XYZ file of C-alpha atoms in Angstrom:
319
model
C -104.402 182.277 -66.100
C -102.080 185.281 -66.486
C -98.767 184.999 -68.336
C -96.121 187.675 -67.926
C -94.442 187.335 -71.323
C -94.220 190.789 -72.967
C -96.193 190.940 -76.206
C -93.233 192.319 -78.200
C -90.658 189.840 -76.878
C -89.614 187.474 -79.699
C -90.156 183.779 -79.088
C -87.581 181.231 -80.172
C -88.489 179.556 -83.455
C -89.008 175.799 -83.387
C -86.474 173.855 -85.426
C -89.105 172.199 -87.601
C -92.737 173.413 -87.323
C -95.241 170.644 -86.713
C -97.909 172.388 -88.775
C -98.057 172.657 -92.563
C -98.756 175.563 -94.913
C -102.440 175.277 -95.829
C -104.110 176.279 -99.109
C -106.230 179.367 -99.611
C -109.124 178.153 -101.758
C -111.313 180.372 -103.905
C -114.909 179.168 -104.023
C -118.499 180.373 -103.870
C -120.902 179.934 -100.978
C -124.529 181.042 -101.176
C -123.733 183.106 -104.251
C -120.830 184.957 -102.610
C -117.219 184.589 -103.746
C -115.027 183.769 -100.765
C -111.578 182.462 -99.951
C -111.247 179.604 -97.477
C -108.091 179.149 -95.399
C -108.196 175.360 -95.097
C -106.905 174.628 -91.610
C -108.883 171.375 -91.681
C -105.999 170.044 -93.815
C -103.483 170.307 -90.986
C -101.998 166.925 -89.961
C -103.955 167.106 -86.701
C -107.086 168.162 -88.655
C -107.408 171.630 -87.129
C -105.562 174.919 -86.695
C -104.710 173.861 -83.132
C -101.444 172.236 -84.199
C -99.999 175.641 -85.107
C -99.948 176.956 -81.564
C -99.906 173.607 -79.767
C -96.947 172.363 -81.778
C -94.999 175.526 -81.044
C -95.792 175.419 -77.316
C -94.939 171.717 -76.986
C -91.568 172.330 -78.643
C -91.050 175.363 -76.408
C -91.707 173.295 -73.275
C -89.484 170.442 -74.435
C -86.653 172.912 -75.055
C -87.101 174.095 -71.462
C -86.801 170.633 -69.956
C -90.291 169.111 -70.022
C -90.297 165.323 -70.262
C -94.103 164.889 -70.356
C -97.153 166.889 -71.431
C -100.642 167.219 -70.002
C -103.564 169.156 -71.435
C -107.300 169.660 -71.105
C -109.492 169.733 -74.146
C -112.938 169.436 -75.661
C -111.244 167.208 -78.236
C -109.267 169.040 -80.919
C -106.576 170.587 -78.718
C -106.088 167.243 -77.009
C -105.662 165.534 -80.351
C -103.124 168.182 -81.392
C -101.116 167.746 -78.170
C -101.190 163.978 -78.604
C -99.996 164.407 -82.186
C -97.218 166.778 -81.146
C -96.165 164.545 -78.258
C -95.861 161.557 -80.550
C -93.737 163.578 -83.000
C -91.504 164.859 -80.200
C -91.246 161.574 -78.322
C -92.982 162.908 -75.190
C -95.696 161.051 -73.235
C -99.043 162.873 -73.192
C -102.057 162.853 -70.879
C -105.243 164.428 -72.213
C -108.086 165.284 -69.813
C -111.482 165.380 -71.524
C -114.872 166.327 -70.056
C -117.713 163.824 -69.815
C -119.365 165.500 -72.807
C -116.568 164.234 -75.076
C -117.575 161.380 -77.367
C -116.175 157.849 -76.952
C -114.877 157.850 -80.519
C -112.979 161.126 -79.916
C -111.349 159.532 -76.888
C -110.399 156.550 -79.024
C -108.853 158.789 -81.687
C -106.638 160.441 -79.086
C -105.685 157.093 -77.558
C -104.700 155.910 -81.051
C -101.894 158.484 -80.898
C -100.525 156.678 -77.786
C -101.827 159.316 -75.377
C -103.309 158.567 -71.966
C -106.934 159.766 -71.817
C -108.595 160.805 -68.551
C -112.307 161.727 -68.444
C -113.131 164.248 -65.729
C -115.894 166.812 -65.108
C -119.034 167.931 -66.881
C -117.455 170.663 -69.045
C -114.010 171.679 -70.246
C -113.407 174.029 -67.310
C -113.728 171.083 -64.888
C -111.344 168.980 -66.970
C -108.929 171.888 -67.017
C -108.724 172.067 -63.235
C -107.808 168.385 -63.142
C -105.173 168.862 -65.842
C -103.612 171.707 -63.862
C -103.389 169.414 -60.818
C -101.662 166.698 -62.857
C -99.188 169.247 -64.230
C -97.839 169.984 -60.739
C -95.568 166.939 -61.085
C -91.935 167.888 -61.780
C -91.045 167.910 -65.454
C -94.673 167.807 -66.613
C -95.702 170.760 -68.798
C -99.283 171.984 -68.927
C -100.455 172.796 -72.464
C -103.600 174.963 -72.358
C -105.970 174.789 -75.337
C -106.158 178.542 -75.960
C -104.688 180.767 -73.251
C -100.925 181.193 -73.687
C -98.843 183.742 -75.666
C -96.759 181.020 -77.321
C -99.983 179.489 -78.631
C -101.077 182.843 -80.036
C -97.726 183.328 -81.717
C -98.089 179.914 -83.313
C -101.597 180.713 -84.551
C -100.348 184.041 -85.945
C -98.412 182.007 -88.534
C -101.772 181.611 -90.297
C -101.736 185.326 -91.132
C -98.063 185.120 -92.092
C -99.132 182.596 -94.731
C -102.044 184.758 -95.868
C -99.599 187.627 -96.405
C -97.859 185.482 -98.995
C -101.094 184.143 -100.507
C -102.987 187.443 -100.865
C -102.034 190.274 -103.198
C -103.403 192.728 -100.645
C -104.971 192.711 -97.215
C -108.428 191.093 -97.271
C -111.362 193.305 -96.423
C -112.517 190.886 -93.715
C -111.468 187.720 -91.939
C -114.111 185.525 -90.309
C -113.082 183.429 -87.299
C -114.980 181.112 -84.947
C -114.361 181.866 -81.259
C -114.352 179.626 -78.211
C -111.708 180.551 -75.663
C -110.146 182.997 -78.099
C -106.746 181.502 -78.928
C -107.237 181.544 -82.690
C -108.670 185.065 -82.639
C -105.718 186.318 -80.572
C -103.317 184.762 -83.052
C -105.137 186.312 -86.014
C -105.148 189.742 -84.370
C -101.438 189.421 -83.599
C -100.730 188.478 -87.204
C -102.813 191.363 -88.577
C -100.879 193.796 -86.406
C -97.540 192.343 -87.497
C -98.370 192.793 -91.189
C -99.980 196.201 -90.837
C -103.434 194.998 -91.930
C -105.155 197.507 -89.680
C -108.188 197.987 -91.920
C -109.108 194.309 -92.223
C -112.399 193.726 -90.428
C -112.602 190.738 -88.111
C -115.860 188.908 -87.526
C -115.714 186.841 -84.331
C -118.430 184.190 -84.538
C -119.859 182.417 -81.488
C -122.817 180.095 -80.868
C -125.774 181.819 -79.246
C -125.545 179.505 -76.237
C -121.839 180.147 -75.630
C -121.249 183.774 -76.603
C -118.740 184.714 -73.923
C -116.823 187.209 -76.052
C -119.924 189.141 -77.112
C -121.123 189.340 -73.515
C -117.688 190.425 -72.286
C -117.318 193.116 -74.940
C -120.790 194.389 -74.043
C -119.893 194.596 -70.333
C -116.344 195.831 -70.815
C -114.948 193.013 -68.687
C -114.516 189.275 -68.969
C -117.632 187.555 -67.676
C -118.155 183.934 -66.783
C -120.988 182.042 -68.434
C -122.844 179.807 -66.004
C -123.645 177.001 -68.453
C -122.339 177.424 -72.009
C -124.096 174.985 -74.309
C -124.066 174.398 -78.053
C -123.784 171.711 -80.695
C -120.444 173.419 -81.357
C -118.963 171.834 -78.228
C -115.412 172.943 -79.061
C -116.548 176.557 -78.560
C -118.154 175.980 -75.153
C -116.024 177.559 -72.416
C -117.161 179.462 -69.367
C -114.935 182.453 -70.048
C -112.691 183.692 -72.832
C -109.027 184.586 -72.441
C -108.496 187.795 -70.472
C -106.162 188.957 -73.247
C -109.033 189.163 -75.735
C -110.627 192.378 -74.534
C -107.543 194.605 -74.834
C -106.709 192.950 -78.170
C -110.214 193.728 -79.450
C -109.764 197.354 -78.416
C -106.617 197.618 -80.543
C -108.214 196.118 -83.656
C -111.952 196.473 -84.238
C -113.724 193.139 -83.888
C -117.390 192.551 -84.715
C -118.976 189.836 -82.553
C -121.530 187.684 -84.351
C -123.836 185.105 -82.769
C -125.233 182.164 -84.738
C -127.715 179.397 -84.047
C -126.860 175.738 -83.595
C -128.998 174.787 -86.577
C -127.126 177.275 -88.750
C -123.810 175.741 -87.637
C -125.042 172.274 -88.598
C -126.288 173.384 -91.989
C -123.028 175.229 -92.676
C -121.196 171.928 -92.225
C -123.559 170.337 -94.734
C -123.081 173.229 -97.171
C -119.297 172.919 -97.023
C -119.451 169.162 -97.553
C -121.747 169.577 -100.536
C -119.840 172.491 -102.092
C -116.201 171.462 -101.654
C -116.398 167.907 -100.289
C -114.848 168.630 -96.891
C -116.020 167.452 -93.465
C -115.778 169.855 -90.526
C -117.461 170.082 -87.145
C -120.101 172.664 -86.077
C -117.486 174.799 -84.304
C -115.936 175.338 -87.715
C -119.295 175.620 -89.432
C -119.995 178.630 -87.213
C -117.462 180.715 -89.152
C -119.261 179.949 -92.426
C -122.703 181.012 -91.205
C -122.268 184.802 -91.717
C -121.604 184.179 -95.408
C -124.458 181.735 -95.815
C -126.846 184.125 -94.063
C -125.460 187.254 -95.753
C -124.705 188.963 -92.446
C -124.969 192.785 -92.526
C -121.342 193.117 -91.348
C -120.268 191.705 -94.730
C -122.409 194.090 -96.788
C -120.498 195.488 -99.747
C -117.379 193.416 -99.101
C -115.874 191.457 -101.978
C -112.641 190.116 -100.502
C -113.483 187.911 -97.500
C -111.352 185.148 -95.982
C -112.952 182.532 -93.750
C -110.725 180.464 -91.481
C -111.932 176.883 -91.908
C -110.568 175.861 -88.530
C -111.408 172.176 -88.997
C -112.162 169.866 -86.098
C -113.001 166.210 -85.585
C -116.131 166.376 -83.443
C -118.303 165.191 -86.342
C -119.088 161.941 -88.133
C -120.541 161.104 -91.535
C -123.672 159.946 -89.728
C -123.938 163.418 -88.158
C -123.692 165.085 -91.554
C -126.321 162.773 -93.021
C -128.724 163.524 -90.155
C -128.166 167.285 -90.417
C -128.703 167.135 -94.161
C -132.081 165.444 -93.646
C -133.036 168.057 -91.061
C -132.329 170.821 -93.548
C -134.564 169.435 -96.270
């Protein structure tokens, strides 16, 4: 979907942001000192509330009286959270691959849950159809400039938490909304030399394939344990953004994503899903793109598509 909002046009600020300022934690993973931007501590348990909250407030200010979104889980939860805070009814369309307990979590926020299609892209088409009703605003999970502006607030916070620009920022990539926000924030603060590692599962590496071809390509069947990162194609805005600021695509295995979740739970006592674990893998595997770097920030994007039983099973697999 193409949006005609100029990149330099300022967006109105929401009266009260729905996201919170998250800590930047110093820790050590696999013998490497690292700083973790803990987006898993957002009230909606992932970074999604930054952009989603801003866009929901934007749509309400422009007359929307209901919200509809499509999601693999986390964006839907964030829209449901925002809708409850703003007093707007919400419909979340989830694909059949979504778990029953994730559907229940979203329903617990008083949202209407519709299950449609095999993958997110199918659910998205249904959400777009529902949003044709007058007064109903469509909230995409990753592809909208207001979302990116909201996600850029993460870098605004880093600018106040870091004495200098980090040497690298590591980000997990699905559709690309978080990455676009990070790149926008880096540009705003003049952090032109900060390397960006864009991490994708091997079975859903749409950005890497698109950068290799020089055009956005559509994956026929993206598949990974990191279900939140499985989309058929990334945002069209990603390629030009990656030309402005060098981005290194990194592909990781599903097993590595699982074990990264276990490592984070064991090291700092925090539970995240494999889509978030993906961003930790380059550190745990000492990826060549990080060679010689001492000041690395990893965005712990959070996510709820995980249970304690999952972590226990993954831990056993890794022994």
